[in-house]
Coordinates of C-alpha atoms in Angstrom, one line a residue:
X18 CA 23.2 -60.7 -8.6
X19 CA 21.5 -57.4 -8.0
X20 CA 23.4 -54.0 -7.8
X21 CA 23.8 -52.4 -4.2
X22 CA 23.9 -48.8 -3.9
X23 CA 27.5 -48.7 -3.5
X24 CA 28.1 -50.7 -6.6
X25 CA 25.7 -48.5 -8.7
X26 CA 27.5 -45.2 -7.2
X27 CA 30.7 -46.1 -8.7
X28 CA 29.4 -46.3 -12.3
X29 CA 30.1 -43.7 -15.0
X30 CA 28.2 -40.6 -13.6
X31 CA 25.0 -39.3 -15.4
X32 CA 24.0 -43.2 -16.4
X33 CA 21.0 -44.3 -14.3
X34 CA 21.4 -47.4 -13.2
X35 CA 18.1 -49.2 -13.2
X36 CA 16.7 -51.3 -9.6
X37 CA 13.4 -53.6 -9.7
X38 CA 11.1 -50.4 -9.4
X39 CA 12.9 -47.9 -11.2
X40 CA 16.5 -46.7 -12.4
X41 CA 19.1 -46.0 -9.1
X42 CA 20.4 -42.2 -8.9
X43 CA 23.9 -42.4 -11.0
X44 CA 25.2 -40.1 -8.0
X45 CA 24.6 -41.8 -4.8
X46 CA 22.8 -44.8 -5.4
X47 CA 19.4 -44.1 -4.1
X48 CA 16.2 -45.6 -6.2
X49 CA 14.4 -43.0 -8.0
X50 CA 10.5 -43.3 -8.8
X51 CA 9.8 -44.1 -12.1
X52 CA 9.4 -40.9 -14.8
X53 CA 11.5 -38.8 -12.2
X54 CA 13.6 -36.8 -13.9
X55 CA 15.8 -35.6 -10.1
X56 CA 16.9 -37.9 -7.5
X57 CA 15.2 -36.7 -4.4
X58 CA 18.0 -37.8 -1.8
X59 CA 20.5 -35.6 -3.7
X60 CA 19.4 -34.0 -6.6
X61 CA 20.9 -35.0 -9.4
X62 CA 19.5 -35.0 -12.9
X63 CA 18.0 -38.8 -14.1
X64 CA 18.2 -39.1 -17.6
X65 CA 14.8 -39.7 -19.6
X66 CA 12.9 -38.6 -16.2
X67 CA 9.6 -36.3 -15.3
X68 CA 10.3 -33.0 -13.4
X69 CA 8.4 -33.9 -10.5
X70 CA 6.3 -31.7 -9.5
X71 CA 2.4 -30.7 -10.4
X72 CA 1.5 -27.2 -11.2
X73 CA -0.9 -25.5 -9.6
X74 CA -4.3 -23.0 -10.0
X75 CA -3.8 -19.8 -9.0
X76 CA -6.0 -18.2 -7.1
X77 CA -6.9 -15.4 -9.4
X78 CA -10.7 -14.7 -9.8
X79 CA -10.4 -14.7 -13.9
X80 CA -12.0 -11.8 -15.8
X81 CA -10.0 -8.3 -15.3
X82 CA -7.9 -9.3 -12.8
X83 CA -6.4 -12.8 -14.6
X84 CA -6.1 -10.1 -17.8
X85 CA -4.1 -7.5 -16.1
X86 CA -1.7 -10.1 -14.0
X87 CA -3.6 -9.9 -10.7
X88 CA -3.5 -12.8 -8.3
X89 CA -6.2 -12.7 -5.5
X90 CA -4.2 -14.3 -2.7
X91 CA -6.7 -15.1 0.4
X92 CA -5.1 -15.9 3.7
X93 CA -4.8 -19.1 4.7
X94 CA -6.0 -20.5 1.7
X95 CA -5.9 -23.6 0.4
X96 CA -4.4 -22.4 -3.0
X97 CA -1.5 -21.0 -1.5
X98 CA 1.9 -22.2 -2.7
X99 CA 2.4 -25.6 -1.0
X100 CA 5.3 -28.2 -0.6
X101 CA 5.2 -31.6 -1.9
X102 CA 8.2 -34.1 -1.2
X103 CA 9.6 -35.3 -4.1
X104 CA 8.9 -38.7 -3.3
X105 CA 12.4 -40.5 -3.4
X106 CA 14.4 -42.3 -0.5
X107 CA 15.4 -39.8 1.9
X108 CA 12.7 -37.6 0.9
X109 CA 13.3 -34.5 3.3
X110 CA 13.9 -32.2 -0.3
X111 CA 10.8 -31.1 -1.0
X112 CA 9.7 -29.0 -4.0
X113 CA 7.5 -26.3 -4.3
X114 CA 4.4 -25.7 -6.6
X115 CA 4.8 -22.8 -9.3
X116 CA 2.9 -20.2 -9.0
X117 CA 2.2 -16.5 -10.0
X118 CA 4.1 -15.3 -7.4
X119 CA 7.3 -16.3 -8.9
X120 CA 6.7 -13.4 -12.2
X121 CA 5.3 -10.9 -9.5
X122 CA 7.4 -8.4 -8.3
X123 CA 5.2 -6.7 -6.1
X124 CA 2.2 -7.1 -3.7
X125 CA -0.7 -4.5 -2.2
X126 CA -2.1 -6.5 1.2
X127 CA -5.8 -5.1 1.8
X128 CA -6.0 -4.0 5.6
X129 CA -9.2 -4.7 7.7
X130 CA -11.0 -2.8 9.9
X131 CA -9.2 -4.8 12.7
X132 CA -5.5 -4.2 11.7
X133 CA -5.3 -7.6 10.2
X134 CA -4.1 -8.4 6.7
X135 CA -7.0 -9.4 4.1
X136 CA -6.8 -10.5 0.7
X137 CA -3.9 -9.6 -1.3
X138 CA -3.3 -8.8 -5.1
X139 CA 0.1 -10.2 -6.4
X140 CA 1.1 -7.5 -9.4
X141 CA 2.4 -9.9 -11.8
X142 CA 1.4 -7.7 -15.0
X143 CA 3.1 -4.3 -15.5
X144 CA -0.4 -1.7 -14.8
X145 CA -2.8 -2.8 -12.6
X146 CA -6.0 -0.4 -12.3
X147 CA -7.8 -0.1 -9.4
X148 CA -10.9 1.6 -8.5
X149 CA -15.0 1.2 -8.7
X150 CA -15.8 -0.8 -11.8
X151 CA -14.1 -2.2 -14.8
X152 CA -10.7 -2.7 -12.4
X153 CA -8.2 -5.5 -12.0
X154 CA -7.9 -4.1 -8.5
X155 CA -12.1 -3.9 -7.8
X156 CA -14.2 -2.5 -4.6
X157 CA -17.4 -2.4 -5.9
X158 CA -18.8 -1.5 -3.1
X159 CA -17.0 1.6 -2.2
X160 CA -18.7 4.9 -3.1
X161 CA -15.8 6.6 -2.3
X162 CA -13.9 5.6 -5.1
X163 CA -14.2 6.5 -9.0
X164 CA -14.6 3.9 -11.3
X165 CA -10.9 4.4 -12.3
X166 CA -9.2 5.4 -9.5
X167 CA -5.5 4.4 -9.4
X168 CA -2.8 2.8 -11.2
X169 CA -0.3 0.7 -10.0
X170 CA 2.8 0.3 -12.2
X171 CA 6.2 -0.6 -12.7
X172 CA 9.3 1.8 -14.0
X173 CA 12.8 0.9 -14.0
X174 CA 12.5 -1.7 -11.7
X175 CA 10.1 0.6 -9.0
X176 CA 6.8 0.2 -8.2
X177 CA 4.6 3.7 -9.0
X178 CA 1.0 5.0 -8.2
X179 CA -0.6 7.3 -10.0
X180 CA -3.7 9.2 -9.1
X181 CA -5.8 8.7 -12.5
X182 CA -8.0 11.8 -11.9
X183 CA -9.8 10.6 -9.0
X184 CA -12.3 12.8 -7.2
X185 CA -11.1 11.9 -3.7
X186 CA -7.8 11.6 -4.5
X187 CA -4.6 8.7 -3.1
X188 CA -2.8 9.2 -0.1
X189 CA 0.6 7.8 0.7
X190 CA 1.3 7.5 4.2
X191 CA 4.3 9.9 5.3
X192 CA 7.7 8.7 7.3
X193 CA 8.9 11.2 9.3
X194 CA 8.8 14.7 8.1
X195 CA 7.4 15.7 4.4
X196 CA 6.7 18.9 2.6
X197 CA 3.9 20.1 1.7
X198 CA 2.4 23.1 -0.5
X199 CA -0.5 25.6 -0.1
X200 CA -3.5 23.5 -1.4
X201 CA -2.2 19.9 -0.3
X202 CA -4.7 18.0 1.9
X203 CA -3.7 15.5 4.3
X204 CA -5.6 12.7 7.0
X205 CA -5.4 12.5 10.2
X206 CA -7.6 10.2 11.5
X207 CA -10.8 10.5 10.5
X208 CA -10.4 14.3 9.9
X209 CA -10.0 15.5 5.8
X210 CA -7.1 19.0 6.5
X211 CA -5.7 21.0 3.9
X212 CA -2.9 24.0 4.2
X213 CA -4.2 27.1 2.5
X214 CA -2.4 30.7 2.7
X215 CA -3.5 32.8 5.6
X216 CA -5.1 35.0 3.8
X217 CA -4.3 38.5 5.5
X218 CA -4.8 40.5 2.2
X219 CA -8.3 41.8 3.3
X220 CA -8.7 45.8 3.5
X221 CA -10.3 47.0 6.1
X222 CA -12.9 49.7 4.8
X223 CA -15.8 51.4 6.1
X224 CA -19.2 51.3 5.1
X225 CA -21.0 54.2 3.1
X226 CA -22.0 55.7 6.0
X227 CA -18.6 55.6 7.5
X228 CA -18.9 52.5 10.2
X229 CA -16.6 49.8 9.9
X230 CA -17.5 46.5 10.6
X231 CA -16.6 45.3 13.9
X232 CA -15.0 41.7 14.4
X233 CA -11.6 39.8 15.6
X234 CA -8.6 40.8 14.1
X235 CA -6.5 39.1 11.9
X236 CA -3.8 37.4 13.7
X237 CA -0.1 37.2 11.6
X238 CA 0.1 33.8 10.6
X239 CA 2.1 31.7 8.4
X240 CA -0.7 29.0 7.1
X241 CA -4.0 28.3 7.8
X242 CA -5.4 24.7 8.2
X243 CA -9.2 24.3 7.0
X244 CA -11.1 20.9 7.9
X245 CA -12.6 19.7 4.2
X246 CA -16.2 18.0 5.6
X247 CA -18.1 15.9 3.2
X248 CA -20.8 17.4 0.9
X249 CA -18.2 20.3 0.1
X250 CA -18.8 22.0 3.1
X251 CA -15.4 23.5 5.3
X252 CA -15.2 23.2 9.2
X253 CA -12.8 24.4 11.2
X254 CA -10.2 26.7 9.9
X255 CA -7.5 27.7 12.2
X256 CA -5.0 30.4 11.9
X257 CA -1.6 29.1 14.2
X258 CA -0.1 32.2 15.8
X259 CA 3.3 30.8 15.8
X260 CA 5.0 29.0 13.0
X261 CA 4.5 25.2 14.5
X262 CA 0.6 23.7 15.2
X263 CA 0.3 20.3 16.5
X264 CA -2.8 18.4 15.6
X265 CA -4.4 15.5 18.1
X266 CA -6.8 14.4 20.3
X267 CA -6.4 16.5 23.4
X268 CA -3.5 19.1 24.3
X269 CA -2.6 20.6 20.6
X270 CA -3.1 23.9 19.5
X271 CA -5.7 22.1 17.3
X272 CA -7.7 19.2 18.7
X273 CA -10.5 16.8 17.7
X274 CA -11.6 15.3 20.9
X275 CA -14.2 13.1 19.2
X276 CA -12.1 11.3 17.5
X277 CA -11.0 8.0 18.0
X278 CA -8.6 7.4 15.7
X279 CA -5.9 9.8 16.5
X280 CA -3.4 10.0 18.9
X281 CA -3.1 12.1 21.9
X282 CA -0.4 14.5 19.6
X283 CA -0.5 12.8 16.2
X284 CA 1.1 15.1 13.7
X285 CA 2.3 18.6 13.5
X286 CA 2.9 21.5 10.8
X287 CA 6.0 23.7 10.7
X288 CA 7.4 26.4 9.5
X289 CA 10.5 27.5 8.6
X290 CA 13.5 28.5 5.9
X291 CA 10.8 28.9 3.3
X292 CA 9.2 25.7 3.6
X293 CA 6.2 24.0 5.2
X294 CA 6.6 20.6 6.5
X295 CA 4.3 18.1 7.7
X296 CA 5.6 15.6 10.8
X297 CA 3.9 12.5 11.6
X298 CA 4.8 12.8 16.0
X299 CA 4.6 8.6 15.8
X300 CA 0.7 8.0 15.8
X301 CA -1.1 4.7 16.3
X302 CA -2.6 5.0 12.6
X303 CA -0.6 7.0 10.7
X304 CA -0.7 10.7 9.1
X305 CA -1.7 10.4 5.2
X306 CA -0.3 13.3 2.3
X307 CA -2.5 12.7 -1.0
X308 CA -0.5 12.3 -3.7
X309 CA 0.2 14.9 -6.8
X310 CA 0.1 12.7 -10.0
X311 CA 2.4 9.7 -9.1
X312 CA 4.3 8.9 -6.5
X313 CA 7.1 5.9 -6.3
X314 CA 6.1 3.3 -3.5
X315 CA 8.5 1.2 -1.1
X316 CA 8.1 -1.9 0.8
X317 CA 6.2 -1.3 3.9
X318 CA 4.4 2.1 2.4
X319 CA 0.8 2.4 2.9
X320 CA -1.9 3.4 0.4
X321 CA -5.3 5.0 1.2
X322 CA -7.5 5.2 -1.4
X323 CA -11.4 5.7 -0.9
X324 CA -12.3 3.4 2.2
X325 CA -9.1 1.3 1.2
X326 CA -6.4 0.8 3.0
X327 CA -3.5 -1.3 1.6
X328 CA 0.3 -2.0 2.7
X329 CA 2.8 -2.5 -0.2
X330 CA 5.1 -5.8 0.1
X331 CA 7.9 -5.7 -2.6
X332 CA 9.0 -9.1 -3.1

C-alpha cells in the first residue's frame, strides 16, 4: 500500500518520503522532481536534492567591460533575468535566474534621441571608466569625448563621478536652485553658457592726441553670461542690468529663438547675499552645471557627457 500525502505529511519532518517518481516533500506531502533540492508547492528543503534552477549568461560584451564589472543590459532582451517555475505540483513559485544584477549596486540607462531608454550598464565592479577608447563604459563613436573621460565609482556606499581631465567636461543635471562660481559653464539646450565677472575695471583714457574712444557705456552689472561656441570662439556675452536674467526661447532678458530644445523660460541666474545661483524654471530638457572634480550621484540624476546622455538608477 502506497503512501498518500496525508500519510507522508505526518512523518518526522525533514525526512523525504520517497513516491514512484521521486521522494514526497517531508512538509506537505507534494511529490518533488527527482535531484530537487526545494519542494516547489511550499518550499521546504529536500534532503540530497539539486537547487533547481540554471544559471544564466550575462549579457556583458566581454573584453573591458566583463573586466571592470559592466553588464550591457539591452531592452527587451532575451538575456534578461527570466522566471522559470520550479517544476513541482502546484508550481505557481517560480524562481528566478542569477544574474549580475544581484552584486550591482548601481545602473547608468543610456537616453536616445527620442527620450526612450537604450542600453544600460549594470555597475557591478567598484570604477567603471567611461569615455572614447580603452573604456568599460565605450562610445567610440563620439568625438566629443576623450578617450578617458569619466569615472564612475563607489564610496561609502554612494555612487560618485569624477571628471578625469576631460576636455569637454561632465555635467550633472541640477534640481531646483544651485550655486555657481565665476568660471562655471552650464547647458541649456543646445547653448554651451558660462558666468564670468563683469568686468567693469577698464579705464577710460584718451588717445595721444587727446580723443577718447567713443562707444556704449558700461552698464553696473553683477555677472556677465558669455555663450562658449565650438572651435574656441565666444558669442553672445550679455551684461544683466539687474541682479536676475532669465534665459529661454522667447520673452527672457536673454533668448535663443532658434533653438529647439529649450523652453519658453528655461532657467534663470540670480543674485543675491553674496552668492550666484543657477535655477532650472522647470524645462522640458533640463538645465546641466558641469561638474568640478567629482560629484556624488542620486537615483534619478542625469549625466551629460560628450553627446551622452545617461539617467542614474540606484538599485
Amino acid at each position: 500500500m502506497s503512501l498518500g500525502p496525508a500519510a507522508a505529511a505526518s512523518g518526522p519532518r525533514g525526512t523525504a518520503q520517497h513516491g514512484a517518481s521521486g521522494p514526497l516533500c517531508p512538509a506537505c506531502g507534494a511529490a518533488v522532481p527527482p535531484g530537487f533540492k526545494f519542494c516547489g508547492a511550499c518550499g521546504s528543503p529536500i534532503e540530497g536534492g539539486d537547487i533547481g534552477f540554471e544559471p544564466t549568461m550575462s549579457a556583458s560584451g566581454g573584453g573591458a567591460a566583463a573586466a571592470a564589472g559592466v553588464d550591457l543590459d539591452m531592452p527587451n532582451d532575451a538575456t534578461k533575468p527570466r522566471a522559470k517555475a520550479s517544476g513541482g505540483a502546484g508550481g505557481g513559485k517560480k524562481t528566478m535566474f542569477f544574474s549580475t544584477m544581484q552584486a550591482a549596486r548601481a545602473k547608468l540607462v543610456l537616453i536616445k534621441g527620442d527620450g526612450l531608454d537604450g542600453v544600460s550598464f549594470t555597475l557591478a565592479g567598484e570604477e567603471h571608466l567611461a569615455g572614447r577608447a580603452g573604456a568599460a563604459l565605450l562610445f567610440e563613436e563620439d568625438p566629443f569625448l576623450s578617450p578617458t573621460h569619466a569615472n564612475f565609482f563607489y564610496r561609502s556606499g554612494g555612487l560618485i563621478v569624477r571628471d578625469e581631465g576631460s576636455i569637454n567636461g561632465v555635467y550633472l543635471r541640477i534640481r531646483g536652485s544651485h550655486d555657481v562660481a565665476m568660471g562655471d559653464r552650464f547647458l541649456v539646450g543646445e547653448q554651451l553658457l558660462e558666468v564670468q565677472p563683469p568686468n567693469d575695471d577698464g579705464i577710460d583714457e584718451p588717445e595721444a592726441d587727446g580723443t577718447y574712444f567713443f562707444a556704449s557705456l558700461h552698464r553696473p552689472a553683477p555677472f556677465r553670461v558669455v555663450q562658449q561656441l565650438r572651435g574656441g570662439d565666444t558669442g553672445l556675452a550679455f551684461r544683466p542690468g539687474a541682479d536676475v536674467a532669465t534665459l529661454g526661447r522667447e520673452g527672457n532678458d536673454i533668448n535663443f529663438p532658434d533653438d529647439p530644445f529649450i523652453s519658453g523660460h528655461h532657467a534663470q541666474l540670480s543674485a543675491a547675499g553674496g552668492r550666484l545661483l543657477l535655477t532650472d524654471l522647470n524645462s522640458k530638457n533640463g538645465t546641466f552645471l558641469r561638474i568640478r572634480g567629482e560629484q556624488e550621484l542620486r537615483h534619478g540624476d542625469y549625466v551629460f557627457m560628450g553627446q551622452q546622455l545617461l539617467r542614474v538608477e540606484i538599485v
